[in-house]
């Protein structure tokens, strides 16, 4: 007897029953503990009730008698009769997923109504036709049934219907005692539908923040996922105080947005929010920009002097980005502001008072800089009252699609466009690691809006470096592994050689062959003169 596992579904167990052998199977738990027996009658009953996805443990009996086994053996033709019966059509037509049945030679015997709905293929086109002929006619791109006939094992692959719609096909063989294939049952699911459901589930995990007016705070793009929800909950609490806040995280991860959020929720929200990037200004000019200067303080100074950002932010909030790049000599002056709310302009001896909340941010490890003597320890502890570790976008993948949608809407409005993005494109971009985080995402969306010629943005419209993005799961077949390798090599060749002609030469194939492969792999083919 073959051993079945209690966790298997009825659909999976069907492959272990055939007309040529004893139709009683022993069932064991995952820990190899005997549970009972599964009979062909129980399987037939489950199929008749449309319970193909239920675990077989629900249909197991503790024991069977010898006469029962003999009776099962004598009725081994039941499975053959079932596939030829009207009951088969009734059961499979009741399923939401598509069902495709062939015989052991690959001749189509049956497709259910769901398959016709998903693919647009009718019974008249395929019944009695060999799967190989359907490929030659261009109706389908590949056949999971033929792959199963070749390997005598279940196969799952992505199939393209008439060069457009994509479906996932999982083929399971029904084998005889002599290990011959009697039937192949394939379940079919619409990839687009699966992606849509996945994104709907992801969106249910998100909370859009109840923010102040977007035109006042610039926070219309805040999306809260599981990785950032706790950050904004803490920001709500901290905003009610004047405690110093240090935001740490990669460039473009949203540190500035959190700083604005804290200001918008604070008692200073009606006052100004000022921002200074300490790394964007040469070191010798940071002091003048931050503290201001008196007339004639240095060569090139304005005759009337200048008020610094610190003084301009009086009663408001000052956000110092990349604080780790602030020169050591200026850290002393900033410490006095933090401790005593006092400072002096460049070239002045007069001490000025300022009431300002300071929020700082950096992509560097300030604790390490302190140990290296590159950042003052006393200033570090003064600024580091409350620390926010802002995770990179690759750790917040559930936020990627809502952010893409938000920026797509923003740039559509800005450039008077009506662009949309396919679900496949959304799914493709969720597999990208976004080293530039939200800033890179916004840049890409704007680029796609202004450079694409059609209203629907698909995977093939993405830039070359993104064509190397692949699903994070391991390939399930040799065909999929080969396709991944081809995509990676083509993308690398295009990046290095710029044109399809030069890339084709480097890959030692013809330019036409390269273009055809790119179209098949949904890689963008640039217009070349």
Coordinates of C-alpha atoms in Angstrom, one line a residue:
X1 CA 0.0 0.0 0.0
X2 CA 1.1 3.6 -0.6
X3 CA 1.3 5.8 2.4
X4 CA -0.7 9.0 2.4
X5 CA -0.3 12.0 4.7
X6 CA -3.3 13.3 6.7
X7 CA -2.6 16.8 5.6
X8 CA -3.0 16.0 1.9
X9 CA -6.0 17.4 0.1
X10 CA -8.6 15.2 -1.7
X11 CA -7.3 16.6 -5.0
X12 CA -3.7 15.5 -4.2
X13 CA -4.9 12.1 -3.0
X14 CA -6.7 11.3 -6.3
X15 CA -3.3 10.7 -8.0
X16 CA -2.7 7.8 -5.6
X17 CA -5.8 5.9 -6.7
X18 CA -6.0 4.0 -10.0
X19 CA -8.2 1.4 -11.6
X20 CA -5.4 -1.2 -11.6
X21 CA -4.7 -1.7 -7.9
X22 CA -6.2 -2.1 -4.4
X23 CA -8.2 1.0 -3.6
X24 CA -7.6 1.2 0.1
X25 CA -4.7 3.4 1.2
X26 CA -3.1 3.7 4.6
X27 CA -3.0 7.3 6.0
X28 CA -0.3 8.5 8.4
X29 CA 0.3 11.8 10.3
X30 CA 3.3 14.0 9.6
X31 CA 5.1 12.2 12.5
X32 CA 4.5 8.8 10.8
X33 CA 1.7 7.8 13.2
X34 CA -0.9 5.5 11.7
X35 CA -4.3 7.2 11.5
X36 CA -6.5 5.0 9.5
X37 CA -7.6 4.1 5.9
X38 CA -8.8 6.0 2.9
X39 CA -11.0 4.2 0.4
X40 CA -11.9 5.0 -3.2
X41 CA -15.6 5.4 -2.1
X42 CA -14.6 8.1 0.3
X43 CA -12.6 9.9 -2.5
X44 CA -15.6 9.5 -4.9
X45 CA -17.9 11.0 -2.2
X46 CA -15.6 13.9 -1.6
X47 CA -15.3 14.7 -5.3
X48 CA -19.0 14.4 -5.8
X49 CA -19.5 17.0 -3.0
X50 CA -16.9 19.3 -4.5
X51 CA -14.6 19.1 -1.5
X52 CA -11.4 18.7 -3.4
X53 CA -9.4 21.1 -1.2
X54 CA -10.4 19.5 2.1
X55 CA -7.7 17.4 4.0
X56 CA -8.2 13.7 3.7
X57 CA -8.0 13.3 7.5
X58 CA -11.7 14.2 7.4
X59 CA -12.5 11.1 5.3
X60 CA -10.3 8.5 7.0
X61 CA -11.9 5.4 8.6
X62 CA -10.2 3.5 11.4
X63 CA -10.4 0.1 9.8
X64 CA -11.7 -1.8 6.7
X65 CA -12.6 -5.4 6.4
X66 CA -11.1 -7.8 3.8
X67 CA -14.4 -8.1 1.9
X68 CA -14.4 -4.3 1.7
X69 CA -10.9 -4.4 0.2
X70 CA -12.0 -7.1 -2.2
X71 CA -15.0 -5.1 -3.2
X72 CA -12.8 -2.0 -3.7
X73 CA -10.5 -4.1 -6.0
X74 CA -13.5 -5.3 -8.0
X75 CA -14.7 -1.8 -8.6
X76 CA -11.4 -0.4 -9.8
X77 CA -13.0 0.9 -13.0
X78 CA -15.0 3.5 -11.1
X79 CA -12.4 6.2 -11.6
X80 CA -12.5 5.6 -15.4
X81 CA -16.3 5.7 -15.3
X82 CA -16.3 8.9 -13.3
X83 CA -14.2 10.9 -15.7
X84 CA -16.6 9.9 -18.5
X85 CA -19.7 10.6 -16.6
X86 CA -22.0 13.7 -16.5
X87 CA -21.3 13.8 -12.7
X88 CA -17.7 14.8 -13.6
X89 CA -18.9 17.8 -15.5
X90 CA -21.3 18.9 -12.8
X91 CA -18.6 18.7 -10.0
X92 CA -15.8 20.4 -11.9
X93 CA -18.1 23.1 -13.4
X94 CA -19.0 24.0 -9.8
X95 CA -15.4 24.9 -9.0
X96 CA -14.2 28.5 -9.1
X97 CA -10.7 27.5 -10.4
X98 CA -10.2 26.2 -13.9
X99 CA -9.9 22.4 -14.5
X100 CA -8.2 20.8 -17.6
X101 CA -8.2 17.0 -18.0
X102 CA -6.2 15.1 -20.6
X103 CA -5.6 11.4 -21.0
X104 CA -2.2 9.8 -20.6
X105 CA -1.2 10.7 -24.2
X106 CA -2.0 14.4 -23.8
X107 CA -5.3 14.5 -25.6
X108 CA -7.8 16.9 -24.1
X109 CA -10.8 15.3 -22.6
X110 CA -12.5 18.0 -20.6
X111 CA -12.3 21.7 -19.6
X112 CA -14.7 23.2 -17.0
X113 CA -16.6 26.5 -17.3
X114 CA -14.2 28.3 -15.0
X115 CA -11.3 27.5 -17.4
X116 CA -13.2 28.9 -20.3
X117 CA -14.0 32.0 -18.3
X118 CA -10.4 32.5 -17.2
X119 CA -8.8 31.9 -20.6
X120 CA -11.4 32.7 -23.2
X121 CA -10.8 29.3 -24.7
X122 CA -13.9 27.3 -25.7
X123 CA -14.5 23.6 -25.6
X124 CA -14.7 23.4 -29.4
X125 CA -11.1 24.6 -29.7
X126 CA -9.5 22.0 -27.5
X127 CA -11.6 18.9 -26.9
X128 CA -9.9 16.0 -28.7
X129 CA -6.9 18.0 -29.5
X130 CA -3.4 17.1 -28.4
X131 CA -1.6 19.6 -26.2
X132 CA 1.3 19.8 -28.6
X133 CA -1.0 21.0 -31.4
X134 CA -2.4 23.7 -29.1
X135 CA 1.1 25.0 -28.6
X136 CA 1.8 25.0 -32.4
X137 CA -1.5 26.9 -33.0
X138 CA -0.4 29.6 -30.5
X139 CA -3.4 29.0 -28.3
X140 CA -1.1 28.3 -25.3
X141 CA 2.6 28.9 -24.8
X142 CA 3.6 25.8 -22.9
X143 CA 1.9 22.7 -21.5
X144 CA 2.0 21.5 -17.9
X145 CA 0.4 18.3 -19.0
X146 CA 3.2 17.5 -21.5
X147 CA 5.7 18.3 -18.8
X148 CA 4.0 15.8 -16.5
X149 CA 3.9 13.2 -19.2
X150 CA 7.6 13.6 -19.6
X151 CA 8.5 13.4 -15.9
X152 CA 5.5 11.4 -14.5
X153 CA 5.5 14.0 -11.7
X154 CA 3.3 17.0 -10.8
X155 CA 4.3 20.2 -12.7
X156 CA 3.5 23.8 -12.1
X157 CA 4.3 26.5 -14.7
X158 CA 3.2 29.9 -16.0
X159 CA 1.3 29.7 -19.2
X160 CA 0.5 32.5 -21.7
X161 CA -2.8 32.3 -23.4
X162 CA -2.7 33.6 -27.0
X163 CA 0.4 35.7 -26.2
X164 CA -1.3 37.9 -23.6
X165 CA -3.1 36.6 -20.6
X166 CA -1.1 34.6 -18.1
X167 CA -2.3 31.8 -15.9
X168 CA -0.7 29.4 -13.4
X169 CA -1.2 25.7 -14.3
X170 CA -0.6 22.9 -11.9
X171 CA -0.8 19.4 -13.4
X172 CA -1.1 16.2 -11.4
X173 CA -0.9 12.7 -12.9
X174 CA -3.2 9.8 -12.1
X175 CA -0.9 6.8 -12.3
X176 CA -1.6 3.0 -12.6
X177 CA 0.1 0.3 -10.6
X178 CA 2.5 -0.1 -13.5
X179 CA 3.4 3.6 -13.1
X180 CA 1.6 4.5 -16.4
X181 CA -0.2 7.8 -16.7
X182 CA -4.0 7.3 -17.0
X183 CA -5.1 10.9 -16.7
X184 CA -3.7 14.3 -16.0
X185 CA -5.8 16.8 -14.0
X186 CA -4.7 20.4 -14.2
X187 CA -5.9 23.2 -12.0
X188 CA -5.7 26.7 -13.4
X189 CA -5.6 30.1 -11.8
X190 CA -5.5 33.5 -13.2
X191 CA -2.3 35.2 -12.2
X192 CA -3.8 38.7 -12.5
X193 CA -6.6 37.7 -10.2
X194 CA -4.2 36.2 -7.7
X195 CA -2.1 39.3 -7.7
X196 CA -5.2 41.5 -7.2
X197 CA -6.3 39.4 -4.3
X198 CA -2.8 39.5 -2.8
X199 CA -2.8 43.3 -3.0
X200 CA -6.2 43.5 -1.5
X201 CA -5.1 41.4 1.4
X202 CA -1.9 43.6 1.8
X203 CA -4.0 46.8 1.7
X204 CA -6.1 45.5 4.5
X205 CA -3.0 45.4 6.7
X206 CA -2.4 49.1 6.0
X207 CA -3.7 52.2 7.8
X208 CA -3.7 55.6 6.1
X209 CA -2.9 58.2 8.8
X210 CA -5.5 60.6 9.9
X211 CA -3.3 63.6 9.1
X212 CA -3.7 67.4 9.2
X213 CA -4.4 69.1 6.0
X214 CA -2.0 67.8 3.3
X215 CA -1.4 71.2 1.8
X216 CA -0.2 72.5 5.2
X217 CA 2.1 69.6 6.1
X218 CA 3.0 67.9 2.8
X219 CA 2.1 64.5 4.4
X220 CA -0.4 63.2 1.8
X221 CA 1.9 60.3 1.0
X222 CA 2.1 58.7 4.4
X223 CA 1.2 55.0 4.3
X224 CA 1.3 53.0 7.5
X225 CA 2.3 49.3 7.4
X226 CA 3.1 46.9 10.1
X227 CA 6.8 48.0 10.2
X228 CA 6.0 51.8 10.5
X229 CA 2.8 51.8 12.5
X230 CA 4.6 51.7 15.8
X231 CA 6.9 54.6 14.7
X232 CA 3.9 56.9 14.0
X233 CA 2.2 55.9 17.2
X234 CA 5.3 56.9 19.1
X235 CA 5.5 60.1 17.0
X236 CA 2.0 61.0 18.1
X237 CA 3.1 60.7 21.7
X238 CA 6.4 62.5 21.4
X239 CA 4.9 65.3 19.3
X240 CA 3.1 66.6 22.4
X241 CA 6.4 67.4 24.0
X242 CA 9.6 69.3 23.1
X243 CA 11.8 66.3 23.6
X244 CA 14.7 66.1 21.2
X245 CA 14.2 63.4 18.5
X246 CA 16.9 61.6 16.5
X247 CA 15.8 59.8 13.3
X248 CA 18.1 57.1 12.0
X249 CA 17.7 55.2 8.7
X250 CA 18.8 54.9 5.1
X251 CA 18.6 57.9 2.8
X252 CA 15.2 58.3 1.3
X253 CA 13.4 56.1 3.8
X254 CA 11.1 58.8 5.0
X255 CA 12.9 60.5 7.9
X256 CA 11.9 64.0 6.7
X257 CA 8.3 62.9 6.5
X258 CA 8.3 61.7 10.1
X259 CA 9.9 65.0 11.2
X260 CA 7.1 66.9 9.5
X261 CA 4.5 64.6 11.0
X262 CA 5.9 65.3 14.5
X263 CA 5.8 69.1 13.8
X264 CA 2.2 68.9 12.4
X265 CA 1.0 67.1 15.6
X266 CA 2.8 69.4 18.0
X267 CA 1.8 72.6 19.7
X268 CA 4.2 74.4 17.3
X269 CA 2.2 73.3 14.2
X270 CA 1.0 76.8 13.4
X271 CA 4.6 78.0 13.4
X272 CA 7.3 77.5 10.7
X273 CA 9.0 74.2 9.9
X274 CA 12.6 74.8 8.7
X275 CA 14.9 72.1 7.3
X276 CA 18.7 72.1 6.7
X277 CA 20.7 69.3 5.1
X278 CA 24.1 69.4 6.8
X279 CA 25.6 67.3 4.0
X280 CA 24.3 69.4 1.1
X281 CA 26.2 72.6 2.0
X282 CA 30.0 73.0 2.1
X283 CA 31.3 72.8 5.7
X284 CA 32.5 76.5 5.8
X285 CA 29.0 77.7 4.8
X286 CA 27.0 75.6 7.2
X287 CA 27.7 77.9 10.1
X288 CA 26.6 80.9 8.2
X289 CA 23.4 79.2 7.0
X290 CA 22.6 77.8 10.4
X291 CA 23.5 80.7 12.7
X292 CA 23.4 83.7 10.3
X293 CA 26.1 86.4 10.2
X294 CA 26.7 90.1 10.8
X295 CA 27.5 92.6 7.9
X296 CA 31.1 92.2 6.6
X297 CA 31.8 89.0 8.6
X298 CA 33.6 87.4 5.6
X299 CA 34.4 87.9 2.0
X300 CA 31.2 87.6 -0.1
X301 CA 28.9 88.3 2.9
X302 CA 25.8 90.4 2.3
X303 CA 26.3 94.0 3.4
X304 CA 23.2 93.9 5.6
X305 CA 24.1 90.5 7.1
X306 CA 21.8 87.5 7.2
X307 CA 19.4 85.8 9.6
X308 CA 20.2 82.1 10.0
X309 CA 17.9 79.2 9.7
X310 CA 18.0 78.7 13.4
X311 CA 16.7 82.2 14.1
X312 CA 14.1 82.0 11.3
X313 CA 12.7 78.9 13.0
X314 CA 12.0 80.8 16.3
X315 CA 8.9 79.3 18.0
X316 CA 8.8 76.6 15.3
X317 CA 10.7 73.4 14.5
X318 CA 14.2 73.0 13.0
X319 CA 15.0 69.7 11.2
X320 CA 18.7 69.1 10.8
X321 CA 19.1 66.3 8.3
X322 CA 22.4 64.3 8.1
X323 CA 23.5 65.7 11.4
X324 CA 26.4 63.2 11.4
X325 CA 28.1 65.4 8.7
X326 CA 28.1 68.5 10.9
X327 CA 31.7 69.7 11.4
X328 CA 33.1 69.2 14.9
X329 CA 33.7 72.9 15.5
X330 CA 30.0 73.7 14.8
X331 CA 28.8 70.9 17.1
X332 CA 30.0 73.0 20.1
X333 CA 27.8 75.9 19.0
X334 CA 24.9 73.6 18.4
X335 CA 25.3 72.1 21.9
X336 CA 24.9 75.6 23.4
X337 CA 21.6 76.0 21.5
X338 CA 20.4 72.6 22.6
X339 CA 21.3 73.2 26.3
X340 CA 20.6 76.9 26.7
X341 CA 18.7 78.1 23.6
X342 CA 21.4 80.6 22.9
X343 CA 23.8 81.3 20.0
X344 CA 25.9 84.0 18.3
X345 CA 25.8 84.9 14.7
X346 CA 29.1 84.7 12.7
X347 CA 31.1 87.8 13.4
X348 CA 29.0 88.9 16.4
X349 CA 29.7 89.0 20.1
X350 CA 26.1 89.4 21.0
X351 CA 24.3 86.3 22.5
X352 CA 20.9 85.7 21.0
X353 CA 18.0 83.6 22.4
X354 CA 15.8 81.4 20.4
X355 CA 12.8 79.1 21.2
X356 CA 13.0 76.2 18.7
X357 CA 12.4 72.5 18.7
X358 CA 15.3 70.6 17.2
X359 CA 14.7 67.3 15.3
X360 CA 17.8 65.6 13.8
X361 CA 18.3 62.7 11.4
X362 CA 21.2 60.7 9.9
X363 CA 21.9 57.6 7.8
X364 CA 25.1 57.1 9.7
X365 CA 25.7 55.3 13.1
X366 CA 26.3 58.2 15.5
X367 CA 27.3 55.9 18.3
X368 CA 30.2 54.7 16.1
X369 CA 31.1 58.2 15.1
X370 CA 31.3 59.1 18.9
X371 CA 33.7 56.2 19.5
X372 CA 35.8 57.4 16.5
X373 CA 35.9 60.9 17.9
X374 CA 34.0 62.3 14.9
X375 CA 30.9 63.4 16.8
X376 CA 30.7 65.0 20.3
X377 CA 29.5 62.6 22.9
X378 CA 27.7 65.3 24.9
X379 CA 25.8 66.5 21.9
X380 CA 24.9 62.9 20.9
X381 CA 23.2 62.3 24.3
X382 CA 21.5 65.7 24.2
X383 CA 20.0 65.0 20.7
X384 CA 19.3 61.3 21.4
X385 CA 16.4 61.7 23.9
X386 CA 14.0 59.7 21.6
X387 CA 15.4 57.6 18.8
X388 CA 13.4 56.4 15.8
X389 CA 14.9 53.6 13.7
X390 CA 13.2 54.1 10.3
X391 CA 13.2 50.8 8.4
X392 CA 14.1 50.8 4.7
X393 CA 11.4 50.3 2.1
X394 CA 12.5 46.7 1.3
X395 CA 11.4 45.8 4.9
X396 CA 8.0 47.5 4.3
X397 CA 7.0 45.8 1.1
X398 CA 3.3 46.0 1.9
X399 CA 3.6 49.8 1.5
X400 CA 5.2 49.7 -2.0
X401 CA 1.9 49.3 -4.0
X402 CA 0.0 52.1 -2.1
X403 CA 3.1 54.4 -2.5
X404 CA 3.2 53.6 -6.2
X405 CA -0.5 54.4 -6.5
X406 CA -0.1 57.6 -4.6
X407 CA 2.8 58.9 -6.6
X408 CA 1.2 57.8 -9.9
X409 CA -1.9 59.9 -9.0
X410 CA 0.3 62.8 -8.0
X411 CA 2.4 62.9 -11.2
X412 CA -0.7 62.2 -13.4
X413 CA -2.2 65.3 -12.0
X414 CA 1.1 67.3 -12.4
X415 CA 1.6 66.3 -16.1
X416 CA -2.0 66.0 -17.0
X417 CA -1.8 62.3 -17.8
X418 CA -4.1 59.3 -17.2
X419 CA -1.5 56.6 -16.7
X420 CA -2.3 53.3 -15.1
X421 CA 0.0 50.5 -13.9
X422 CA -0.8 46.8 -14.5
X423 CA -1.1 44.4 -11.6
X424 CA 1.9 42.5 -13.0
X425 CA 4.0 45.6 -12.9
X426 CA 3.0 46.4 -9.3
X427 CA 3.9 42.8 -8.4
X428 CA 7.2 43.1 -10.2
X429 CA 8.1 46.3 -8.4
X430 CA 7.3 44.7 -5.0
X431 CA 10.2 42.3 -5.7
X432 CA 12.7 45.1 -6.1
X433 CA 14.8 46.0 -3.1
X434 CA 14.6 49.9 -3.6
X435 CA 18.1 50.9 -2.4
X436 CA 17.0 54.5 -2.8
X437 CA 13.8 53.8 -0.8
X438 CA 10.8 56.1 -1.2
X439 CA 12.8 58.8 -3.0
X440 CA 13.8 56.3 -5.7
X441 CA 10.3 55.0 -6.0
X442 CA 8.9 58.6 -6.5
X443 CA 11.6 59.2 -9.1
X444 CA 10.8 56.1 -11.0
X445 CA 7.1 56.8 -11.1
X446 CA 7.7 60.3 -12.4
X447 CA 10.0 58.9 -15.1
X448 CA 7.5 56.4 -16.2
X449 CA 4.7 58.9 -16.4
X450 CA 6.7 61.3 -18.6
X451 CA 8.5 58.8 -20.8
X452 CA 5.8 56.1 -21.7
X453 CA 3.8 56.6 -24.8
X454 CA 0.7 54.6 -23.8
X455 CA -1.7 55.0 -20.9
X456 CA -1.0 51.5 -19.4
X457 CA 2.5 51.0 -17.8
X458 CA 3.6 47.4 -17.9
X459 CA 6.7 45.4 -16.9
X460 CA 8.2 45.9 -20.3
X461 CA 8.2 49.7 -19.8
X462 CA 10.5 49.5 -16.7
X463 CA 14.1 50.7 -17.1
X464 CA 16.7 48.1 -18.0
X465 CA 18.2 47.7 -14.5
X466 CA 14.8 46.8 -13.2
X467 CA 14.4 44.0 -15.8
X468 CA 16.7 42.0 -13.6
X469 CA 14.2 42.0 -10.8
X470 CA 12.9 38.4 -10.2
X471 CA 10.4 36.8 -7.8
X472 CA 12.1 36.0 -4.5
X473 CA 11.0 32.3 -4.5
X474 CA 13.2 29.6 -6.0
X475 CA 12.3 28.5 -9.6
X476 CA 10.0 25.4 -9.7
X477 CA 11.1 24.1 -13.1
X478 CA 14.1 24.1 -15.4
X479 CA 12.2 26.3 -17.9
X480 CA 11.7 29.0 -15.2
X481 CA 15.4 28.8 -14.1
X482 CA 16.5 29.2 -17.8
X483 CA 14.2 32.2 -18.2
X484 CA 15.6 33.9 -15.2
X485 CA 19.2 33.3 -16.4
X486 CA 18.3 34.7 -19.8
X487 CA 16.7 37.8 -18.4
X488 CA 19.7 38.5 -16.2
X489 CA 22.2 38.0 -18.9
X490 CA 20.2 40.1 -21.4
X491 CA 19.7 42.9 -18.9
X492 CA 23.4 42.9 -18.0
X493 CA 24.4 43.0 -21.7
X494 CA 22.1 45.9 -22.5
X495 CA 23.4 47.8 -19.5
X496 CA 27.0 47.3 -20.6
X497 CA 26.5 47.8 -24.4
X498 CA 23.5 50.2 -24.6
X499 CA 22.1 48.9 -27.9
X500 CA 20.4 45.6 -28.8
X501 CA 22.8 45.2 -31.7
X502 CA 25.9 45.4 -29.5
X503 CA 24.2 43.4 -26.8
X504 CA 23.3 40.6 -29.3
X505 CA 27.0 40.5 -30.4
X506 CA 28.1 40.1 -26.9
X507 CA 25.7 37.3 -26.3
X508 CA 26.6 35.7 -29.6
X509 CA 23.1 35.7 -31.0
X510 CA 21.4 37.7 -33.7
X511 CA 19.8 41.0 -33.0
X512 CA 16.4 39.7 -34.1
X513 CA 16.7 36.7 -31.8
X514 CA 17.6 39.0 -28.9
X515 CA 14.5 41.2 -29.6
X516 CA 12.2 38.2 -29.7
X517 CA 13.6 36.9 -26.4
X518 CA 13.1 40.4 -24.9
X519 CA 9.5 40.4 -26.0
X520 CA 8.9 36.9 -24.7
X521 CA 10.4 37.9 -21.4
X522 CA 8.5 41.2 -21.3
X523 CA 11.6 43.2 -21.3
X524 CA 11.5 46.7 -22.7
X525 CA 12.8 47.1 -26.3
X526 CA 14.0 50.7 -26.8
X527 CA 13.5 52.4 -30.2
X528 CA 16.9 52.5 -32.0
X529 CA 17.7 54.6 -35.0

